[in-house]
Short mmCIF file of C-alpha atoms and ligand atoms in Angstrom, two decimals:
data_model
loop_
_atom_site.label_atom_id
_atom_site.label_comp_id
_atom_site.label_asym_id
_atom_site.label_seq_id
_atom_site.Cartn_x
_atom_site.Cartn_y
_atom_site.Cartn_z
CA MET A 1 10.33 101.92 55.56
CA GLN A 2 7.84 103.79 53.37
CA SER A 3 4.21 102.74 53.41
CA LEU A 4 1.55 103.49 50.83
CA ASN A 5 -2.13 102.70 50.95
CA LEU A 6 -4.14 101.25 48.09
CA ASP A 7 -7.59 102.59 48.74
CA LEU A 8 -10.23 100.00 47.77
CA GLY A 9 -12.77 100.41 50.54
CA GLU A 10 -12.95 97.30 52.73
CA ARG A 11 -10.31 95.62 50.52
CA SER A 12 -7.75 98.43 51.04
CA TYR A 13 -4.23 97.40 51.92
CA SER A 14 -0.75 98.69 52.67
CA ILE A 15 2.30 98.45 50.47
CA HIS A 16 5.43 98.54 52.63
CA ILE A 17 8.75 99.26 50.93
CA GLY A 18 12.10 99.01 52.74
CA THR A 19 15.02 96.85 53.78
CA ASP A 20 14.72 93.66 55.85
CA LEU A 21 10.93 93.58 55.76
CA LEU A 22 11.11 89.82 55.20
CA THR A 23 11.60 89.30 58.91
CA ARG A 24 9.02 91.87 60.03
CA ALA A 25 6.48 89.33 61.31
CA ASP A 26 4.77 92.24 63.09
CA LEU A 27 3.58 93.51 59.70
CA LEU A 28 1.94 90.18 58.86
CA LEU A 29 0.61 88.67 62.08
CA PRO A 30 -2.24 91.14 62.68
CA LEU A 31 -3.61 90.26 59.23
CA LEU A 32 -3.84 86.49 59.74
CA ARG A 33 -7.37 85.14 60.20
CA GLY A 34 -6.17 81.73 61.41
CA LYS A 35 -3.11 79.62 62.10
CA GLN A 36 -2.76 77.92 58.71
CA ILE A 37 -0.20 79.38 56.30
CA LEU A 38 1.00 78.08 52.94
CA ILE A 39 4.13 79.81 51.66
CA VAL A 40 4.47 79.41 47.89
CA SER A 41 7.91 80.00 46.40
CA ASN A 42 10.25 78.49 43.81
CA THR A 43 13.50 76.55 43.65
CA THR A 44 15.59 79.73 43.24
CA VAL A 45 13.99 82.03 45.80
CA ALA A 46 13.23 79.50 48.55
CA PRO A 47 16.88 78.66 49.34
CA LEU A 48 17.58 82.40 49.67
CA TYR A 49 14.62 83.74 51.61
CA LEU A 50 12.25 81.04 52.89
CA GLU A 51 14.13 80.32 56.12
CA PRO A 52 14.26 83.90 57.49
CA LEU A 53 10.57 84.42 56.70
CA THR A 54 9.45 81.15 58.29
CA GLN A 55 11.68 81.65 61.32
CA SER A 56 10.41 85.14 62.02
CA LEU A 57 6.78 83.97 61.84
CA ILE A 58 7.24 80.88 63.98
CA THR A 59 9.33 82.75 66.54
CA ALA A 60 6.69 85.43 66.88
CA ARG A 61 3.79 82.95 67.00
CA PRO A 62 4.86 79.31 67.64
CA GLU A 63 1.34 77.91 67.21
CA LEU A 64 1.29 78.77 63.48
CA ILE A 65 0.97 75.80 61.10
CA ILE A 66 3.28 76.64 58.20
CA HIS A 67 3.44 74.53 55.05
CA THR A 68 5.48 75.29 51.95
CA CYS A 69 4.95 74.64 48.26
CA ILE A 70 8.10 75.01 46.18
CA LEU A 71 7.42 75.20 42.44
CA PRO A 72 9.93 74.89 39.61
CA ASP A 73 11.35 78.25 38.53
CA GLY A 74 10.18 79.90 35.35
CA GLU A 75 7.45 81.47 33.26
CA ALA A 76 7.06 78.10 31.51
CA TYR A 77 5.57 76.72 34.77
CA LYS A 78 2.98 79.47 35.16
CA ASP A 79 0.28 77.09 34.05
CA MET A 80 -2.72 75.08 35.22
CA ALA A 81 -0.61 72.02 36.10
CA HIS A 82 1.42 73.97 38.66
CA LEU A 83 -1.59 75.83 39.95
CA GLN A 84 -3.01 72.38 40.66
CA GLU A 85 0.13 71.67 42.74
CA ILE A 86 -0.72 74.60 45.02
CA TRP A 87 -4.33 73.43 45.39
CA ASP A 88 -3.06 69.88 46.11
CA ASN A 89 -0.83 71.22 48.90
CA LEU A 90 -3.73 73.12 50.45
CA LEU A 91 -6.06 70.13 50.36
CA GLU A 92 -3.47 67.61 51.57
CA ALA A 93 -2.69 69.92 54.51
CA GLY A 94 -6.42 70.15 55.28
CA PHE A 95 -6.43 73.93 55.07
CA ASN A 96 -9.69 75.82 55.67
CA ARG A 97 -11.16 79.15 54.67
CA ASN A 98 -9.17 81.03 57.31
CA ALA A 99 -5.87 79.89 55.76
CA THR A 100 -3.46 82.49 54.34
CA LEU A 101 -1.25 81.99 51.30
CA ILE A 102 2.03 83.88 51.13
CA ALA A 103 3.66 84.46 47.73
CA LEU A 104 7.44 84.65 48.13
CA GLY A 105 9.04 85.33 44.77
CA GLY A 106 8.69 87.25 41.53
CA GLY A 107 5.65 87.93 39.40
CA VAL A 108 5.21 84.31 38.35
CA ILE A 109 4.86 83.11 41.96
CA GLY A 110 2.75 86.15 42.90
CA ASP A 111 0.31 85.71 40.02
CA MET A 112 -0.07 81.96 40.63
CA THR A 113 -0.40 82.21 44.40
CA GLY A 114 -2.98 84.95 44.04
CA PHE A 115 -5.05 82.84 41.65
CA ALA A 116 -4.79 79.80 43.93
CA ALA A 117 -5.99 81.99 46.83
CA ALA A 118 -8.82 83.46 44.73
CA SER A 119 -10.15 80.02 43.88
CA TYR A 120 -9.39 77.83 46.92
CA GLN A 121 -12.68 77.20 48.71
CA ARG A 122 -14.03 80.22 46.76
CA GLY A 123 -11.40 82.55 48.14
CA VAL A 124 -8.88 82.78 50.96
CA ASP A 125 -6.47 85.54 51.98
CA PHE A 126 -3.07 86.00 50.44
CA ILE A 127 -0.02 88.15 51.07
CA GLN A 128 2.51 89.34 48.51
CA ILE A 129 6.23 89.31 49.33
CA PRO A 130 7.69 90.27 45.95
CA THR A 131 11.42 89.64 45.43
CA THR A 132 12.05 90.98 41.90
CA LEU A 133 12.04 94.60 40.81
CA LEU A 134 9.21 93.83 38.40
CA SER A 135 7.04 92.31 41.09
CA GLN A 136 7.85 95.09 43.59
CA VAL A 137 6.83 97.86 41.17
CA ASP A 138 3.97 96.18 39.37
CA SER A 139 2.66 92.63 39.69
CA SER A 140 2.32 92.45 43.50
CA VAL A 141 0.08 95.53 43.52
CA GLY A 142 -3.45 95.69 42.13
CA GLY A 143 -4.80 92.15 42.40
CA LYS A 144 -4.38 90.76 38.89
CA THR A 145 -3.70 87.06 39.33
CA GLY A 146 -3.57 84.15 36.92
CA VAL A 147 -1.71 81.71 34.71
CA ASN A 148 -0.84 81.45 31.03
CA HIS A 149 -2.59 79.34 28.39
CA PRO A 150 -0.56 77.98 25.45
CA LEU A 151 -2.65 80.23 23.20
CA GLY A 152 -2.40 83.39 25.25
CA LYS A 153 -0.54 85.08 28.09
CA ASN A 154 -2.38 85.48 31.43
CA MET A 155 -5.60 84.27 29.83
CA LEU A 156 -6.89 82.48 32.95
CA GLY A 157 -7.18 84.32 36.22
CA ALA A 158 -9.08 86.51 38.64
CA PHE A 159 -8.96 89.91 40.28
CA TRP A 160 -8.07 89.11 43.88
CA GLN A 161 -6.39 91.65 46.12
CA PRO A 162 -3.66 90.74 48.64
CA ARG A 163 -4.01 91.71 52.33
CA VAL A 164 -0.61 93.44 52.29
CA VAL A 165 2.46 93.83 50.09
CA LEU A 166 5.94 93.66 51.65
CA ALA A 167 8.61 94.82 49.19
CA ASP A 168 11.96 94.08 50.83
CA THR A 169 14.43 95.97 48.65
CA ARG A 170 17.39 94.02 50.08
CA THR A 171 16.21 90.95 48.16
CA LEU A 172 17.09 92.80 44.95
CA GLN A 173 20.78 92.37 45.81
CA THR A 174 20.64 88.74 44.66
CA LEU A 175 18.64 89.47 41.52
CA PRO A 176 20.53 88.82 38.25
CA PRO A 177 21.20 92.05 36.25
CA ARG A 178 19.02 90.85 33.35
CA GLU A 179 16.07 90.55 35.75
CA LEU A 180 16.74 94.03 37.20
CA SER A 181 16.62 95.44 33.68
CA ALA A 182 13.39 93.58 32.95
CA GLY A 183 11.81 95.18 36.03
CA MET A 184 13.05 98.58 34.93
CA ALA A 185 10.84 98.30 31.83
CA GLU A 186 7.74 98.53 34.04
CA VAL A 187 9.27 101.46 35.97
CA ILE A 188 9.90 103.34 32.71
CA LYS A 189 6.32 102.50 31.71
CA TYR A 190 4.95 104.66 34.55
CA GLY A 191 6.96 107.65 33.30
CA LEU A 192 5.89 107.17 29.70
CA LEU A 193 2.21 106.68 30.42
CA GLY A 194 1.59 109.47 32.85
CA ASN A 195 4.53 111.24 34.48
CA LEU A 196 7.03 113.13 32.36
CA ALA A 197 8.91 114.44 35.41
CA PHE A 198 9.44 110.85 36.60
CA LEU A 199 10.67 109.93 33.12
CA ALA A 200 13.21 112.75 33.26
CA TRP A 201 14.32 111.63 36.74
CA LEU A 202 14.77 108.08 35.44
CA GLU A 203 16.83 109.33 32.51
CA GLN A 204 19.15 111.10 34.96
CA GLN A 205 19.39 108.28 37.49
CA MET A 206 19.44 105.22 35.22
CA PRO A 207 23.18 104.45 35.65
CA GLY A 208 22.77 104.33 39.44
CA LEU A 209 19.52 102.41 39.28
CA ILE A 210 20.93 99.75 36.99
CA ALA A 211 24.02 99.49 39.19
CA GLY A 212 21.65 98.55 42.02
CA ASP A 213 21.86 101.69 44.18
CA GLN A 214 19.49 100.79 47.05
CA GLN A 215 18.35 104.31 47.79
CA LEU A 216 17.54 105.11 44.17
CA LEU A 217 15.78 101.79 43.73
CA SER A 218 13.64 102.45 46.81
CA GLN A 219 12.65 105.84 45.39
CA ALA A 220 11.80 104.30 42.01
CA ILE A 221 9.73 101.53 43.65
CA ASP A 222 7.90 104.01 45.85
CA ARG A 223 6.98 106.29 42.95
CA SER A 224 5.99 103.36 40.73
CA CYS A 225 3.76 101.81 43.40
CA GLN A 226 2.15 105.19 44.08
CA CYS A 227 1.36 105.57 40.38
CA LYS A 228 -0.08 102.07 40.19
CA ALA A 229 -2.04 102.41 43.44
CA ASP A 230 -3.65 105.67 42.23
CA ILE A 231 -4.75 104.09 38.96
CA VAL A 232 -6.03 100.85 40.53
CA ALA A 233 -7.93 102.79 43.21
CA GLU A 234 -9.74 104.62 40.41
CA ASP A 235 -10.38 101.59 38.18
CA GLU A 236 -9.82 98.26 39.93
CA ARG A 237 -11.44 96.05 37.26
CA GLU A 238 -9.96 97.79 34.22
CA SER A 239 -13.05 99.33 32.76
CA GLY A 240 -11.03 102.36 31.67
CA LYS A 241 -7.92 104.02 33.05
CA ARG A 242 -6.23 100.85 34.32
CA ALA A 243 -5.78 99.71 30.71
CA LEU A 244 -3.07 102.39 30.43
CA LEU A 245 -0.87 100.17 32.61
CA ASN A 246 -0.84 97.88 29.59
CA LEU A 247 1.33 100.25 27.56
CA GLY A 248 3.52 98.05 25.35
CA HIS A 249 1.88 94.86 26.61
CA THR A 250 -0.23 94.01 23.54
CA PHE A 251 2.95 93.75 21.47
CA GLY A 252 4.90 92.30 24.41
CA HIS A 253 2.45 89.50 25.14
CA ALA A 254 2.54 88.59 21.42
CA ILE A 255 6.34 88.23 21.66
CA GLU A 256 6.14 86.13 24.85
CA THR A 257 3.49 83.80 23.43
CA GLU A 258 5.14 83.40 20.02
CA MET A 259 8.67 82.88 21.37
CA GLY A 260 7.60 80.40 24.07
CA TYR A 261 7.03 81.48 27.66
CA GLY A 262 10.32 82.33 29.38
CA GLU A 263 12.43 82.71 26.25
CA TRP A 264 12.01 86.48 26.38
CA LEU A 265 11.53 87.94 29.86
CA HIS A 266 8.21 89.76 30.36
CA GLY A 267 9.96 93.10 30.88
CA GLU A 268 12.09 92.65 27.77
CA ALA A 269 9.03 91.93 25.65
CA VAL A 270 7.25 94.95 27.18
CA ALA A 271 10.27 97.16 26.39
CA VAL A 272 10.05 96.27 22.70
CA GLY A 273 6.29 96.74 22.93
CA MET A 274 6.68 100.24 24.37
CA TRP A 275 9.07 101.16 21.58
CA LEU A 276 6.56 99.86 19.00
CA ALA A 277 3.74 101.79 20.69
CA ALA A 278 5.91 104.93 20.54
CA ASP A 279 6.72 104.38 16.87
CA LEU A 280 3.07 103.75 16.01
CA SER A 281 2.19 106.96 17.89
CA ARG A 282 4.76 108.77 15.74
CA ARG A 283 3.12 107.37 12.62
CA MET A 284 -0.21 108.69 13.92
CA GLY A 285 1.41 112.14 14.05
CA TRP A 286 1.50 112.41 17.84
CA LEU A 287 5.17 111.86 18.69
CA SER A 288 8.21 113.32 16.98
CA ASP A 289 11.24 111.38 15.77
CA ALA A 290 13.12 112.85 18.75
CA ASP A 291 10.46 111.52 21.15
CA VAL A 292 10.79 108.01 19.76
CA THR A 293 14.58 108.20 19.96
CA ARG A 294 14.19 109.30 23.59
CA VAL A 295 12.09 106.21 24.31
CA ALA A 296 14.69 103.96 22.66
CA SER A 297 17.52 105.67 24.59
CA ILE A 298 16.06 105.20 28.06
CA LEU A 299 15.16 101.57 27.35
CA GLN A 300 18.67 100.91 26.08
CA ALA A 301 20.19 102.73 29.07
CA ALA A 302 18.28 100.27 31.25
CA GLY A 303 19.86 97.37 29.34
CA LEU A 304 16.63 96.52 27.52
CA PRO A 305 16.04 95.46 23.93
CA THR A 306 14.10 97.67 21.54
CA HIS A 307 14.05 95.39 18.47
CA PRO A 308 11.51 92.59 18.03
CA PRO A 309 12.89 89.06 17.77
CA LYS A 310 14.17 88.44 14.24
CA THR A 311 12.10 85.28 13.95
CA MET A 312 8.77 87.10 14.40
CA THR A 313 6.65 88.15 11.46
CA THR A 314 3.96 90.79 11.12
CA ASP A 315 1.39 88.00 10.86
CA SER A 316 2.59 86.30 14.03
CA PHE A 317 2.31 89.61 15.89
CA LEU A 318 -1.21 90.21 14.57
CA LYS A 319 -2.36 86.66 15.33
CA HIS A 320 -1.46 87.01 19.02
CA MET A 321 -2.61 90.62 19.27
CA ALA A 322 -6.07 89.47 18.16
CA VAL A 323 -6.52 87.57 21.45
CA ASP A 324 -5.49 90.46 23.72
CA LYS A 325 -7.74 90.91 26.76
CA LYS A 326 -8.33 94.60 26.02
CA ASN A 327 -10.02 93.79 22.69
CA LEU A 328 -13.82 94.04 22.69
CA ASP A 329 -16.08 92.30 20.16
CA GLY A 330 -13.04 91.50 18.03
CA GLN A 331 -11.93 95.17 17.88
CA LEU A 332 -8.20 95.66 18.45
CA ARG A 333 -7.52 98.22 21.18
CA LEU A 334 -4.06 99.67 21.77
CA ILE A 335 -2.45 101.97 24.31
CA LEU A 336 -0.68 104.72 22.39
CA LEU A 337 1.10 107.90 23.41
CA ARG A 338 -0.67 111.17 22.64
CA GLN A 339 2.59 112.70 23.88
CA LEU A 340 5.41 111.50 26.15
CA GLY A 341 3.88 111.19 29.61
CA GLN A 342 0.31 110.88 28.29
CA ALA A 343 -1.05 107.50 27.21
CA GLU A 344 -4.51 106.85 25.81
CA LEU A 345 -6.56 103.75 24.93
CA PHE A 346 -7.62 103.61 21.26
CA ASP A 347 -9.90 101.42 19.17
CA PHE A 348 -7.30 100.82 16.49
CA THR A 349 -8.64 100.33 12.97
CA ASP A 350 -5.78 101.39 10.69
CA LEU A 351 -4.46 97.90 10.00
CA PRO A 352 -2.22 98.92 7.06
CA LEU A 353 -0.42 101.45 9.30
CA LEU A 354 0.04 98.82 12.03
CA ARG A 355 1.33 96.30 9.48
CA GLN A 356 3.80 98.88 8.14
CA CYS A 357 5.01 99.72 11.65
CA LEU A 358 5.56 96.04 12.54
CA ASN A 359 7.12 95.22 9.21
CA ASP A 360 9.59 98.11 9.45
CA ALA A 361 10.49 97.23 13.03
CA ILE A 362 11.22 93.64 12.03
CA THR A 363 13.09 94.34 8.79
CA ASN A 364 14.65 97.74 9.42
CA PRO A 365 14.75 98.41 13.16
CA HIS A 366 14.72 102.08 14.05
CA GLY A 367 15.14 103.13 10.44
CA PHE A 368 12.59 105.93 10.55
P1 NAD B 1 9.81 85.79 37.72
O1 NAD B 1 8.81 85.63 38.75
O2 NAD B 1 10.00 84.68 36.73
O3 NAD B 1 11.21 86.10 38.41
C1 NAD B 1 12.34 86.31 37.59
C2 NAD B 1 13.51 85.39 37.98
O4 NAD B 1 14.14 85.92 39.13
C3 NAD B 1 13.11 83.96 38.33
O5 NAD B 1 14.09 83.09 37.86
C4 NAD B 1 13.09 84.00 39.85
O6 NAD B 1 13.27 82.73 40.43
C5 NAD B 1 14.24 84.90 40.13
N1 NAD B 1 14.21 85.61 41.41
C6 NAD B 1 13.16 86.16 42.02
N2 NAD B 1 13.55 86.88 43.07
C7 NAD B 1 14.87 86.74 43.16
C8 NAD B 1 15.85 87.26 44.03
N3 NAD B 1 15.55 88.11 45.00
N4 NAD B 1 17.14 86.90 43.84
C9 NAD B 1 17.48 86.08 42.81
N5 NAD B 1 16.61 85.59 41.93
C10 NAD B 1 15.31 85.92 42.10
O7 NAD B 1 9.54 87.10 36.82
P2 NAD B 1 9.09 88.59 37.19
O8 NAD B 1 9.78 89.44 36.22
O9 NAD B 1 9.21 88.87 38.62
O10 NAD B 1 7.54 88.57 36.85
C11 NAD B 1 7.07 88.31 35.56
C12 NAD B 1 5.67 87.80 35.64
O11 NAD B 1 4.84 88.79 36.23
C13 NAD B 1 5.06 87.47 34.30
O12 NAD B 1 4.41 86.24 34.36
C14 NAD B 1 4.07 88.60 34.07
O13 NAD B 1 2.99 88.21 33.28
C15 NAD B 1 3.65 88.90 35.47
N6 NAD B 1 3.12 90.26 35.67
C16 NAD B 1 1.95 90.38 36.35
C17 NAD B 1 1.43 91.63 36.60
C18 NAD B 1 0.20 91.78 37.41
O14 NAD B 1 -0.36 92.88 37.50
N7 NAD B 1 -0.27 90.72 38.05
C19 NAD B 1 2.12 92.78 36.16
C20 NAD B 1 3.31 92.62 35.47
C21 NAD B 1 3.81 91.35 35.24
N1 LIG B 2 0.16 95.28 35.02
C1 LIG B 2 -1.08 95.76 34.51
C2 LIG B 2 -2.12 95.93 35.57
O1 LIG B 2 -1.91 95.61 36.72
O2 LIG B 2 -3.17 96.40 35.29
#
């Protein structure tokens, strides 16, 4: 097991990465304030992993009161109605302020459980047990929690840090290949935004990573979490550097919202978004054609799309991009690449250039 620390003063926590952590009750028990636990999971993950987790906790401490809330599976259910279901469970069980919520699942379950914990009785503890690659490298770390609104992705939420993150890499063995690829988009993101050596390592190791090599995946998760932890420790509330973690997301969220939540996976939409950000950076004169081809190649090697959905238009992109959370006073702000391995946040005013970039990507993908 490797353990990292996210340094946030009194809200600091450990991120443990390794095999069979799901049954390591010893990593969780010291963090519990009381006996009441609500495990939130979904209809796909619960049959696979709920029993070993519950058993290990109850065996180690029989007096624990463990309830479960099993939500339907999918991004389409990351909404207020299903958040309400978690609150209902907590209230019906009579849970108090010393209760702990445990998120067992991917980013959807993690984001929703975190928001439920942030808001229940003005805030109770929660623990992240991420079971997808995406959630192990990104969403379980850093305390962004929330749900979608029909008009915008992740528009309702709170910053609320978990007490600990347990990333059990063995759970990735049951993850469908499409989901592994989607998670790889966020791994590639760390290389593109700030670590060229990591990008080069990913280029070399991608066949093994995508084939599910446990050792390589552990290394990739460790390096990704370290990158995220460093950035979040510096800028927890996204007043500056943390926005770089949004590379590709302004375009990606537009795709997710326009296509209907769950149609495109988050990582797939982000992959296209990172390609668009690279191409726009090329049009700004910062990246070369070869750089943009390199971005397309690694995304494709990870089994990810690089073309926007054919049904999207430039106007539909711009409509959704106008409600991005990074925008301030109506000013569009984008993460672009000054060079590969160096992302920057820009107030973006050249609308004709952006329109051209989107239009070309839709009508003539990769025709530069
Ligand atoms: P997800 O939670 O929908 O999980 C993907 C699919 O894999 C689901 O069908 C799930 O049931 C299934 N699954 C999960 N673990 C499994 C396992 N071990 N074996 C088999 N199947 C398994 O999606 P995701 O990609 O994990 O997360 C995407 C979400 O995360 C989006 O809502 C996105 O907005 C959010 N996100 C949040 C942050 C953040 O900082 N909070 C960062 C990135 C993404
Ligand atoms: N995934 C973006 C962030 O955590 O800031």
